[in-house]
Coordinates of C-alpha atoms and ligand atoms in Angstrom, one line a residue:
M185 CA -6.5 73.0 -35.6
N186 CA -6.8 72.1 -39.4
V187 CA -7.7 68.7 -39.9
D188 CA -7.1 66.9 -43.3
Y189 CA -10.3 64.7 -43.2
S190 CA -9.5 62.9 -46.3
K191 CA -6.1 62.0 -45.1
R192 CA -7.6 60.8 -41.9
K193 CA -10.3 59.0 -43.5
R194 CA -7.8 57.1 -45.8
I195 CA -5.5 56.1 -43.0
M196 CA -8.4 55.2 -40.6
S197 CA -10.2 52.9 -43.2
R198 CA -6.9 50.9 -43.0
S199 CA -6.8 50.8 -39.3
T200 CA -10.4 49.4 -39.0
M201 CA -9.9 47.0 -41.7
L202 CA -7.0 45.6 -40.0
G203 CA -8.5 45.9 -36.3
H204 CA -5.3 47.5 -35.0
C205 CA -4.1 51.2 -35.0
I206 CA -1.6 51.4 -37.6
C207 CA 0.7 53.5 -35.6
D208 CA 0.5 51.6 -32.4
P209 CA -0.7 47.9 -33.1
A210 CA -1.4 47.5 -29.4
K211 CA -4.3 50.2 -29.5
P212 CA -7.6 49.4 -31.0
C213 CA -9.0 51.7 -33.9
P214 CA -10.7 54.0 -33.0
C215 CA -8.3 54.8 -30.2
E216 CA -9.0 56.8 -26.9
E217 CA -7.2 59.8 -28.5
F218 CA -9.7 59.8 -31.4
K219 CA -12.7 59.1 -29.2
N220 CA -11.9 61.6 -26.6
F221 CA -10.1 64.4 -28.2
D222 CA -11.0 63.9 -31.9
V223 CA -7.3 63.2 -32.7
C224 CA -5.8 60.9 -35.1
E225 CA -2.1 60.4 -34.3
C226 CA -1.5 58.1 -37.2
A227 CA -2.5 60.8 -39.7
G228 CA 0.1 63.1 -38.0
E229 CA -2.5 65.1 -36.0
K230 CA -1.2 66.3 -32.4
M231 CA -3.3 66.8 -29.3
P232 CA -4.9 70.1 -29.4
Q233 CA -3.2 71.8 -26.4
I234 CA 0.2 70.9 -28.1
E235 CA -0.9 72.3 -31.3
S236 CA -1.8 75.6 -29.7
G237 CA 1.6 75.7 -27.7
K238 CA -0.3 75.9 -24.5
I239 CA 1.0 72.9 -22.8
Q240 CA 3.7 73.4 -20.1
I241 CA 5.7 70.3 -20.1
R242 CA 8.0 69.5 -17.3
L243 CA 10.4 66.9 -18.5
T244 CA 11.2 65.2 -15.4
E245 CA 7.5 64.5 -14.7
H246 CA 7.6 62.0 -17.5
V247 CA 10.5 60.0 -16.5
K248 CA 11.2 57.2 -14.0
G249 CA 14.7 57.6 -13.5
A250 CA 16.2 60.9 -14.2
G251 CA 19.5 61.1 -15.9
C252 CA 21.9 58.4 -15.3
A253 CA 19.4 56.8 -12.7
S254 CA 18.0 55.6 -16.0
K255 CA 20.9 53.2 -16.6
I256 CA 20.6 49.4 -16.2
S257 CA 22.3 48.4 -13.1
K258 CA 25.9 47.3 -13.5
K259 CA 25.1 43.9 -11.7
T260 CA 22.3 43.1 -14.3
L261 CA 24.3 44.5 -17.3
H262 CA 27.3 42.1 -16.2
E263 CA 24.8 39.2 -16.3
I264 CA 23.5 40.2 -19.9
L265 CA 27.1 40.6 -21.1
S266 CA 28.8 37.9 -19.7
G267 CA 29.0 34.9 -22.3
L268 CA 29.1 37.3 -25.3
P269 CA 31.7 36.5 -27.9
Q270 CA 35.1 38.4 -27.4
F271 CA 37.4 38.8 -30.2
S272 CA 41.0 39.6 -29.9
D273 CA 41.8 42.4 -32.3
K274 CA 45.3 44.0 -32.4
R275 CA 43.8 47.3 -33.4
V276 CA 41.9 47.5 -30.1
L277 CA 43.9 49.1 -27.2
V278 CA 41.0 49.3 -24.8
G279 CA 37.9 47.1 -25.3
S280 CA 34.6 46.6 -23.7
S281 CA 36.1 43.9 -21.1
A282 CA 38.3 46.5 -19.7
G283 CA 35.2 48.3 -18.3
D284 CA 36.7 51.7 -18.9
D285 CA 35.1 55.1 -19.8
A286 CA 35.5 54.6 -23.8
G287 CA 37.0 52.3 -26.1
V288 CA 40.4 52.8 -27.8
V289 CA 41.5 52.0 -31.1
I290 CA 44.6 52.5 -33.2
L291 CA 44.1 54.6 -36.3
P292 CA 45.4 53.2 -39.6
G293 CA 48.9 54.2 -40.9
K294 CA 51.8 55.0 -38.7
T295 CA 50.1 58.2 -37.3
G296 CA 50.8 57.1 -33.5
K297 CA 47.3 58.3 -32.9
A298 CA 44.3 56.5 -31.7
M299 CA 40.6 57.0 -31.7
V300 CA 38.5 56.8 -28.5
L301 CA 34.8 56.0 -28.8
T302 CA 31.9 56.4 -26.4
V303 CA 28.1 56.6 -26.4
D304 CA 25.7 57.8 -23.6
V305 CA 21.9 58.1 -23.7
F306 CA 19.8 58.9 -20.7
A307 CA 16.3 60.3 -19.7
P308 CA 16.0 64.0 -18.6
S309 CA 17.3 65.0 -15.3
V310 CA 16.1 68.6 -15.5
D311 CA 12.7 70.2 -16.6
D312 CA 14.1 72.6 -19.2
P313 CA 14.7 71.1 -22.6
Y314 CA 17.7 73.3 -23.6
T315 CA 19.5 72.6 -20.2
F316 CA 18.8 69.0 -20.6
G317 CA 20.4 69.0 -24.1
Q318 CA 23.5 70.7 -22.6
I319 CA 23.8 68.1 -19.8
S320 CA 23.4 65.1 -22.1
A321 CA 26.2 66.6 -24.2
A322 CA 28.3 67.4 -21.5
N323 CA 27.8 63.9 -19.8
S324 CA 28.5 62.2 -23.2
V325 CA 31.7 64.0 -23.9
S326 CA 33.0 63.5 -20.2
D327 CA 33.9 59.8 -21.3
I328 CA 36.3 61.2 -23.7
Y329 CA 37.8 63.7 -21.2
A330 CA 38.0 60.8 -18.6
M331 CA 40.4 59.1 -21.0
G332 CA 42.4 62.1 -21.2
A333 CA 41.9 62.5 -24.9
E334 CA 40.7 65.2 -27.1
P335 CA 37.0 65.5 -28.4
W336 CA 36.8 65.4 -32.3
C337 CA 33.3 64.9 -33.4
A338 CA 29.8 63.8 -32.2
L339 CA 26.5 62.2 -33.2
S340 CA 23.3 62.7 -31.6
I341 CA 20.7 60.2 -30.7
I342 CA 17.2 61.3 -29.5
G343 CA 13.9 59.5 -28.7
F344 CA 11.0 61.7 -28.5
P345 CA 7.3 61.2 -28.2
V346 CA 6.5 63.2 -31.3
N347 CA 2.7 63.2 -31.1
R348 CA 2.5 64.1 -27.3
F349 CA 4.9 66.8 -27.2
P350 CA 5.4 69.9 -29.2
N351 CA 8.3 69.8 -31.8
E352 CA 9.9 72.9 -30.2
I353 CA 11.0 70.8 -27.4
M354 CA 13.1 68.6 -29.4
T355 CA 14.7 71.6 -31.2
Q356 CA 15.5 72.9 -27.9
I357 CA 17.1 69.7 -26.7
L358 CA 19.2 69.6 -29.7
R359 CA 20.1 73.3 -29.6
G360 CA 21.4 72.8 -26.1
G361 CA 23.5 69.7 -27.1
I362 CA 25.0 71.4 -30.1
D363 CA 25.9 74.5 -28.3
K364 CA 27.6 72.5 -25.5
M365 CA 29.6 70.4 -28.0
R366 CA 30.7 73.9 -29.7
E367 CA 32.0 74.8 -26.2
A368 CA 33.8 71.5 -26.2
G369 CA 35.2 72.5 -29.6
I370 CA 33.5 70.0 -31.6
A371 CA 30.8 69.5 -34.1
V372 CA 27.7 67.4 -34.2
V373 CA 28.0 65.9 -37.6
G374 CA 24.6 64.0 -37.6
G375 CA 22.3 61.9 -35.7
H376 CA 19.4 59.5 -35.4
S377 CA 15.9 60.1 -33.7
I378 CA 13.1 57.7 -32.8
N379 CA 9.5 58.4 -32.2
D380 CA 9.5 57.0 -28.7
D381 CA 7.3 56.7 -25.5
S382 CA 9.6 58.9 -23.5
V383 CA 12.3 61.6 -24.0
K384 CA 15.9 60.3 -24.3
C385 CA 18.8 62.3 -25.5
G386 CA 22.5 61.2 -25.9
F387 CA 25.6 61.6 -28.0
A388 CA 28.1 59.3 -29.5
V389 CA 31.5 61.0 -29.3
V390 CA 34.7 60.3 -31.0
G391 CA 37.8 61.5 -29.5
I392 CA 41.6 61.5 -30.4
C393 CA 44.7 60.8 -28.3
P394 CA 48.4 59.7 -28.9
E395 CA 48.5 55.9 -29.1
K396 CA 50.7 55.8 -26.0
K397 CA 49.2 58.8 -24.0
F398 CA 45.8 58.4 -22.4
T399 CA 44.5 57.4 -19.0
R400 CA 43.0 53.9 -18.2
N401 CA 41.4 52.5 -15.1
D402 CA 44.2 50.0 -14.0
G403 CA 47.1 52.2 -13.5
A404 CA 46.5 53.5 -9.9
M405 CA 49.5 53.1 -7.6
P406 CA 50.1 53.0 -3.8
G407 CA 51.0 56.7 -2.7
D408 CA 48.5 58.2 -5.3
V409 CA 46.0 60.7 -4.1
L410 CA 42.3 60.8 -5.3
V411 CA 40.9 64.0 -6.8
L412 CA 37.3 64.6 -7.5
T413 CA 36.4 67.6 -9.4
K414 CA 32.5 67.9 -8.8
P415 CA 30.5 67.4 -6.0
L416 CA 28.2 64.3 -5.4
G417 CA 24.4 63.9 -4.9
V418 CA 22.9 64.8 -8.4
G419 CA 20.6 61.6 -8.5
I420 CA 19.2 62.3 -4.8
A421 CA 18.7 65.9 -5.4
A422 CA 17.0 65.3 -8.7
F423 CA 14.7 62.7 -7.1
A424 CA 13.9 65.1 -4.4
G425 CA 12.7 67.6 -7.0
Q426 CA 10.6 65.0 -8.8
I427 CA 8.7 64.5 -5.6
G428 CA 8.4 68.1 -4.7
H429 CA 11.1 68.2 -1.9
A430 CA 13.9 70.2 -3.6
S431 CA 14.1 74.1 -3.8
K432 CA 14.8 75.9 -7.1
K433 CA 18.3 76.8 -5.6
D434 CA 18.8 72.9 -5.1
L435 CA 17.9 72.2 -8.6
D436 CA 19.8 75.0 -10.1
E437 CA 22.9 74.0 -8.3
I438 CA 22.8 70.5 -9.7
A439 CA 21.8 71.8 -13.2
K440 CA 24.9 74.2 -13.2
S441 CA 27.3 71.4 -12.2
M442 CA 25.7 68.9 -14.6
S443 CA 26.2 71.1 -17.6
A444 CA 29.6 72.0 -16.9
L445 CA 32.2 70.2 -19.1
N446 CA 35.1 68.3 -17.7
K447 CA 37.1 70.0 -20.2
T448 CA 39.5 71.8 -18.0
A449 CA 39.9 69.0 -15.4
S450 CA 40.9 66.8 -18.2
E451 CA 43.3 68.9 -20.4
T452 CA 44.9 70.0 -17.2
M453 CA 45.3 66.4 -15.7
M454 CA 47.0 65.5 -18.8
K455 CA 50.0 68.0 -18.1
Y456 CA 50.8 66.2 -14.9
N457 CA 51.8 62.7 -13.9
V458 CA 48.3 60.9 -13.8
H459 CA 48.1 57.2 -13.2
A460 CA 44.4 56.4 -13.6
A461 CA 41.1 58.5 -14.2
T462 CA 37.5 57.8 -14.7
D463 CA 34.3 60.1 -14.5
V464 CA 31.8 59.5 -11.8
T465 CA 28.4 59.1 -13.5
G466 CA 25.4 56.5 -13.2
F467 CA 27.2 53.8 -11.1
S468 CA 28.1 56.2 -8.3
L469 CA 31.4 57.1 -6.7
M470 CA 31.6 53.7 -5.2
G471 CA 30.6 51.8 -8.5
H472 CA 33.2 53.7 -10.6
L473 CA 36.0 53.8 -7.9
S474 CA 35.6 50.0 -7.4
E475 CA 36.5 49.5 -11.2
I476 CA 39.8 51.3 -10.6
V477 CA 40.6 49.5 -7.4
K478 CA 40.0 46.1 -8.7
N479 CA 41.8 46.7 -12.1
S480 CA 44.7 48.4 -10.5
S481 CA 44.8 46.0 -7.4
V482 CA 45.0 48.8 -4.9
E483 CA 43.6 49.6 -1.6
V484 CA 42.3 53.1 -1.0
E485 CA 41.1 55.1 2.0
L486 CA 38.7 58.0 1.6
D487 CA 38.0 60.6 4.0
F488 CA 34.2 61.1 3.6
D489 CA 34.4 64.5 5.4
S490 CA 36.5 65.9 2.4
I491 CA 34.1 64.7 -0.4
P492 CA 32.4 67.6 -1.8
I493 CA 28.5 67.1 -1.6
F494 CA 25.8 69.4 -3.1
S495 CA 24.2 71.7 -0.4
G496 CA 20.9 70.1 -0.2
V497 CA 22.0 66.5 -0.5
A498 CA 23.0 65.6 3.1
N499 CA 19.5 66.8 4.3
F500 CA 17.7 64.8 1.6
A501 CA 19.7 61.6 2.4
R502 CA 18.9 62.1 6.2
L503 CA 15.3 62.5 5.3
G504 CA 15.6 59.1 3.3
I505 CA 14.9 60.6 0.1
I506 CA 16.8 58.1 -2.0
P507 CA 16.0 57.0 -5.4
G508 CA 15.9 53.2 -6.0
A509 CA 19.1 53.3 -8.2
V510 CA 21.0 53.8 -5.2
E511 CA 20.0 50.4 -4.2
R512 CA 21.0 49.0 -7.4
N513 CA 24.2 50.5 -7.3
R514 CA 25.0 49.2 -3.9
E515 CA 24.0 45.7 -5.0
S516 CA 26.4 46.1 -8.0
V517 CA 29.7 46.6 -5.8
K518 CA 30.9 43.2 -4.1
P519 CA 30.6 43.8 -0.4
E520 CA 34.1 42.4 0.1
L521 CA 35.2 45.4 -1.9
L522 CA 34.0 47.8 0.8
D523 CA 34.8 48.8 4.3
L524 CA 32.2 51.4 5.1
S525 CA 31.8 50.6 8.8
G526 CA 31.8 53.7 10.6
L527 CA 29.6 55.6 8.1
A528 CA 25.8 56.6 8.9
E529 CA 23.4 55.2 6.5
P530 CA 22.8 58.5 4.8
Q531 CA 26.5 58.9 4.3
E532 CA 26.6 55.4 2.5
N533 CA 23.6 56.4 0.4
I534 CA 25.5 59.5 -0.8
L535 CA 28.4 57.3 -2.1
F536 CA 26.1 55.0 -4.1
C537 CA 24.1 58.0 -5.5
P538 CA 23.9 57.8 -9.2
E539 CA 25.6 61.0 -10.7
T540 CA 24.7 62.5 -14.2
S541 CA 27.7 64.3 -15.8
G542 CA 29.8 64.1 -12.8
G543 CA 33.2 64.9 -12.2
L544 CA 36.6 63.3 -13.0
L545 CA 38.1 60.9 -10.3
V546 CA 42.0 61.2 -10.8
F547 CA 44.7 59.2 -9.3
M548 CA 48.1 61.0 -9.2
P549 CA 51.1 61.4 -7.0
P550 CA 50.5 64.0 -4.1
K551 CA 53.0 66.6 -5.6
D552 CA 51.4 66.5 -9.0
A553 CA 48.0 66.5 -7.2
E554 CA 48.9 69.6 -5.3
K555 CA 49.6 71.7 -8.4
Y556 CA 46.8 70.1 -10.5
L557 CA 44.3 71.2 -7.8
R558 CA 45.5 74.7 -7.4
E559 CA 45.5 75.0 -11.3
I560 CA 41.9 73.8 -12.0
R561 CA 40.6 75.6 -9.3
R562 CA 42.0 79.0 -10.4
K563 CA 40.4 78.0 -13.7
G564 CA 36.9 77.7 -12.3
V565 CA 36.7 74.1 -11.3
S566 CA 36.1 75.3 -7.8
S567 CA 34.5 72.4 -6.0
A568 CA 37.6 70.0 -6.7
A569 CA 39.2 68.4 -3.8
V570 CA 41.5 65.5 -2.6
I571 CA 39.2 62.8 -1.1
G572 CA 41.4 60.1 -0.3
I573 CA 44.8 58.0 -0.9
A574 CA 45.8 54.7 -2.4
T575 CA 47.5 53.3 0.6
K576 CA 48.9 49.9 -0.6
K577 CA 48.8 47.1 -3.2
R578 CA 45.8 44.6 -2.8
K579 CA 44.8 42.0 -4.9
G580 CA 41.3 42.5 -5.8
G581 CA 41.2 45.9 -4.6
L582 CA 39.6 47.6 -1.4
I583 CA 37.7 50.8 -0.5
R584 CA 37.7 51.8 3.0
V585 CA 35.9 55.2 4.0
K586 CA 36.6 57.0 7.2
S587 CA 34.4 59.7 8.7
S588 CA 34.5 61.9 11.8
S589 CA 31.3 63.4 11.1
S590 CA 28.9 60.5 11.1
D591 CA 26.9 61.7 13.9
K592 CA 25.9 64.9 11.7
F593 CA 24.4 62.4 9.2
S594 CA 21.9 60.7 11.6
P595 CA 18.6 59.8 10.0
L596 CA 15.9 62.7 10.3
K597 CA 12.2 62.0 10.6
M598 CA 10.2 63.1 7.8
E599 CA 7.6 65.4 8.9
R600 CA 4.6 63.2 9.3
K601 CA 1.6 64.3 7.5
S602 CA -1.6 62.7 8.5
I603 CA -1.1 59.7 6.1
P604 CA 1.9 57.7 6.1
Q605 CA 3.6 57.8 2.7
D606 CA 3.9 54.0 2.5
T607 CA 0.4 53.0 3.2
K608 CA -0.5 50.0 1.2
P609 CA -3.7 50.4 -0.9
E610 CA -6.8 48.9 0.6
S611 CA -7.5 46.6 -2.3
G612 CA -4.8 44.3 -1.1
D613 CA -2.8 44.8 -4.3
E614 CA 0.9 44.5 -3.9
A615 CA 2.9 47.6 -3.5
P616 CA 4.1 48.8 -7.0
A617 CA 7.3 47.1 -8.1
C618 CA 9.6 50.2 -8.6
C619 CA 9.2 52.3 -5.6
A620 CA 11.5 55.0 -6.9
D621 CA 8.9 55.8 -9.7
P622 CA 6.9 58.7 -8.2
S623 CA 3.9 58.1 -10.6
A624 CA 3.5 54.6 -9.1
A625 CA 0.7 55.7 -6.9
S626 CA -1.3 56.3 -9.9
K627 CA -0.8 52.8 -10.8
Q628 CA -2.1 51.4 -7.7
I629 CA -5.5 52.1 -8.7
A630 CA -6.7 48.5 -8.4
F631 CA -5.6 47.2 -11.7
S632 CA -2.4 44.8 -11.4
A633 CA -0.4 44.2 -14.5
S634 CA -1.8 40.8 -14.7
A635 CA -5.3 42.1 -15.1
T636 CA -7.3 41.5 -18.2
P637 CA -7.0 43.6 -21.3
I638 CA -10.1 45.7 -20.5
S639 CA -8.9 46.6 -17.0
A640 CA -5.4 47.3 -18.3
A641 CA -6.8 49.6 -20.9
F642 CA -8.9 51.4 -18.3
A643 CA -5.7 51.7 -16.4
E644 CA -4.0 53.1 -19.3
Y645 CA -7.0 55.6 -19.9
M646 CA -6.8 56.5 -16.2
K647 CA -3.2 57.4 -16.6
A648 CA -3.7 59.3 -19.8
V649 CA -6.5 61.6 -18.3
G650 CA -4.7 61.9 -15.1
A651 CA -1.5 63.3 -16.6
P652 CA -0.9 66.9 -16.6
G653 CA -1.9 68.7 -19.8
A654 CA -3.7 72.0 -20.1
I655 CA -4.3 71.7 -16.3
D656 CA -1.2 71.3 -14.3
A657 CA -0.2 68.3 -12.3
K658 CA -1.2 69.7 -8.8
N659 CA -4.6 71.0 -10.0
K660 CA -5.4 67.7 -11.6
K661 CA -4.5 65.7 -8.4
L662 CA -6.8 68.0 -6.4
M663 CA -9.6 67.7 -8.8
S664 CA -9.1 63.9 -8.7
L665 CA -9.1 64.2 -4.8
A666 CA -12.3 66.2 -4.9
L667 CA -13.9 63.5 -7.2
S668 CA -12.7 60.5 -5.1
V669 CA -14.6 62.0 -2.2
A670 CA -17.8 63.1 -4.0
T671 CA -17.8 59.2 -5.7
K672 CA -16.9 57.8 -2.3
C673 CA -13.9 55.7 -3.4
G674 CA -11.6 54.9 -0.5
P675 CA -8.4 53.6 -2.3
C676 CA -8.8 56.8 -4.5
I677 CA -8.8 59.1 -1.8
T678 CA -5.5 57.6 -0.3
I679 CA -3.8 57.7 -3.6
N680 CA -5.0 61.3 -4.6
L681 CA -4.2 62.6 -1.2
Q682 CA -0.8 61.5 -1.4
A683 CA -0.3 62.5 -5.0
S684 CA -1.7 66.0 -4.2
R685 CA 0.9 66.3 -1.5
G686 CA 3.4 65.0 -3.8
A687 CA 2.7 67.7 -6.5
G688 CA 3.0 70.3 -3.9
A689 CA -0.5 71.0 -2.7
S690 CA -0.8 72.8 0.6
D691 CA -3.1 71.8 3.6
E692 CA -5.5 74.6 2.8
E693 CA -5.8 73.6 -0.9
I694 CA -6.5 70.0 0.1
S695 CA -9.0 70.7 2.5
E696 CA -10.7 73.0 0.0
A697 CA -10.7 70.1 -2.6
V698 CA -12.2 67.5 0.0
A699 CA -14.8 70.3 1.0
L700 CA -15.9 70.6 -2.7
G701 CA -16.2 66.9 -3.1
A702 CA -18.3 66.6 0.0
A703 CA -20.3 69.5 -1.1
F704 CA -21.1 67.4 -4.5
G705 CA -21.4 64.2 -2.8
G706 CA -23.5 65.3 0.1
A707 CA -23.5 64.3 3.7
S708 CA -22.7 60.6 3.1
A709 CA -19.5 61.5 1.1
A710 CA -18.6 63.7 3.9
M711 CA -18.9 60.8 6.4
F712 CA -17.3 58.4 4.2
Y713 CA -14.1 60.7 3.9
K714 CA -14.1 61.1 7.6
E715 CA -14.4 57.2 8.2
T716 CA -11.5 56.6 5.5
M717 CA -9.2 59.0 7.3
Q718 CA -9.9 57.6 10.7
S719 CA -9.3 54.0 9.6
K720 CA -6.0 55.3 7.9
I721 CA -4.9 56.9 11.2
K722 CA -5.6 53.4 13.1
S723 CA -3.7 51.4 10.6
M724 CA -0.5 53.6 10.9
P725 CA 2.4 51.9 12.5
P726 CA 3.2 53.3 15.9
S727 CA 6.1 55.9 15.6
Ligands
CO219 CO1 32.5 57.3 -17.6
CO220 CO1 29.6 56.4 -20.2

């Protein structure tokens, strides 16, 4: 690496004079990166392994809520937005109060046309940057398709940790996005980027439609059937992938679906008699459907057994592999809107699963639906299915879901490994606030958020050195486990044992790491490990 020392000196002299790192005022100067790696980020230097292109970055390893699971819950959003000023404006046909997929505004002059506007930004739901860009674009333009409008142009929005990740990753994300937008027939005409702590990407998309011909979420009528054009379960499968439970096939299947445009589903729907439409994204099928039944004042009855679901998802749900966003989605739909009695809990969880770049949910008369389905299936939207019917008018709306297969969704017992996944750390610290965060285990290391600046800084440092770099995640966890045994740290053993398993380490690999730690720590370390394990097993709840 070529270091410009005069530049570094100039910048660091400012930081030391001020007592703050000038690119991150929360950090002291000299910072940990400088002391440990001889890297000055303020001078534009990158970590050495990034510079040499040796680092393998798995995007989802660096996110908490993958894809649309990173949305703020509908309930919280409602609290935040209520009370904000509402202006009436004659040009606005659909405003934010409608809770629709996009805003619709009349264009000046008597063109008879309207402009449709939407923006979506989220965290990676896949590891590959190019695919993430494609998915992000497909997801953003989907709100235009959900309105039955034609996409016209787009702007990109990207957050990127420019000092920690190679530039090439951002190039790939944008390339994926631009390619997907081209497939949708539109140009990305600009954008905005932020040097951010975590990767985020999205697009603001503008569409065009006739002033009087687009789909709202308030036009559903009794007798309409509901067509869903993509399977459910993205959030559950992506979470399973983050914690090492999904196969490559599972992840490829959702990636393919997420990066597919809703173009055919949308253009074809406009040829028929469509009463209402939306796309199923972060707020789940229940969340998005509840908007339609409320705004249209209808009661709908869904048949769970006809809802398309990704192949691995039923099993993940039965095993209890459910991201926290499922709970947020459930809390966001008023209970009086739902009748889910008769469903097994795993089925309910699938209905509240946050989707990323999900399918369209279309209300149309049965005759139209029949032709619509036949046509889109022929054009490649192969998972599309009729999933229910609007039975009658009902003020406030209601969703009833039936199933004759609930016995097939009985919860499965997760194969218990020698330590329960939910063991509390020995220090007596509270469990981490967000249990959906797979990196939460590393935060349990005895330093709570209210700790002193020094212990907080140490926790930060532990997190930084523990993160995968030139050494991959699994091997780092195994090394940490060996060191925990050698240094006889009980809580560390518990955490790193879980983390090693979570990162995919086999029993053989774990026992080799433990043996290595015991070899360096001597007989007392070996005894300590044995005792720790025994007390764990004793404290396990009876199963
Ligand atoms: Co939408
Ligand atoms: Co949206």
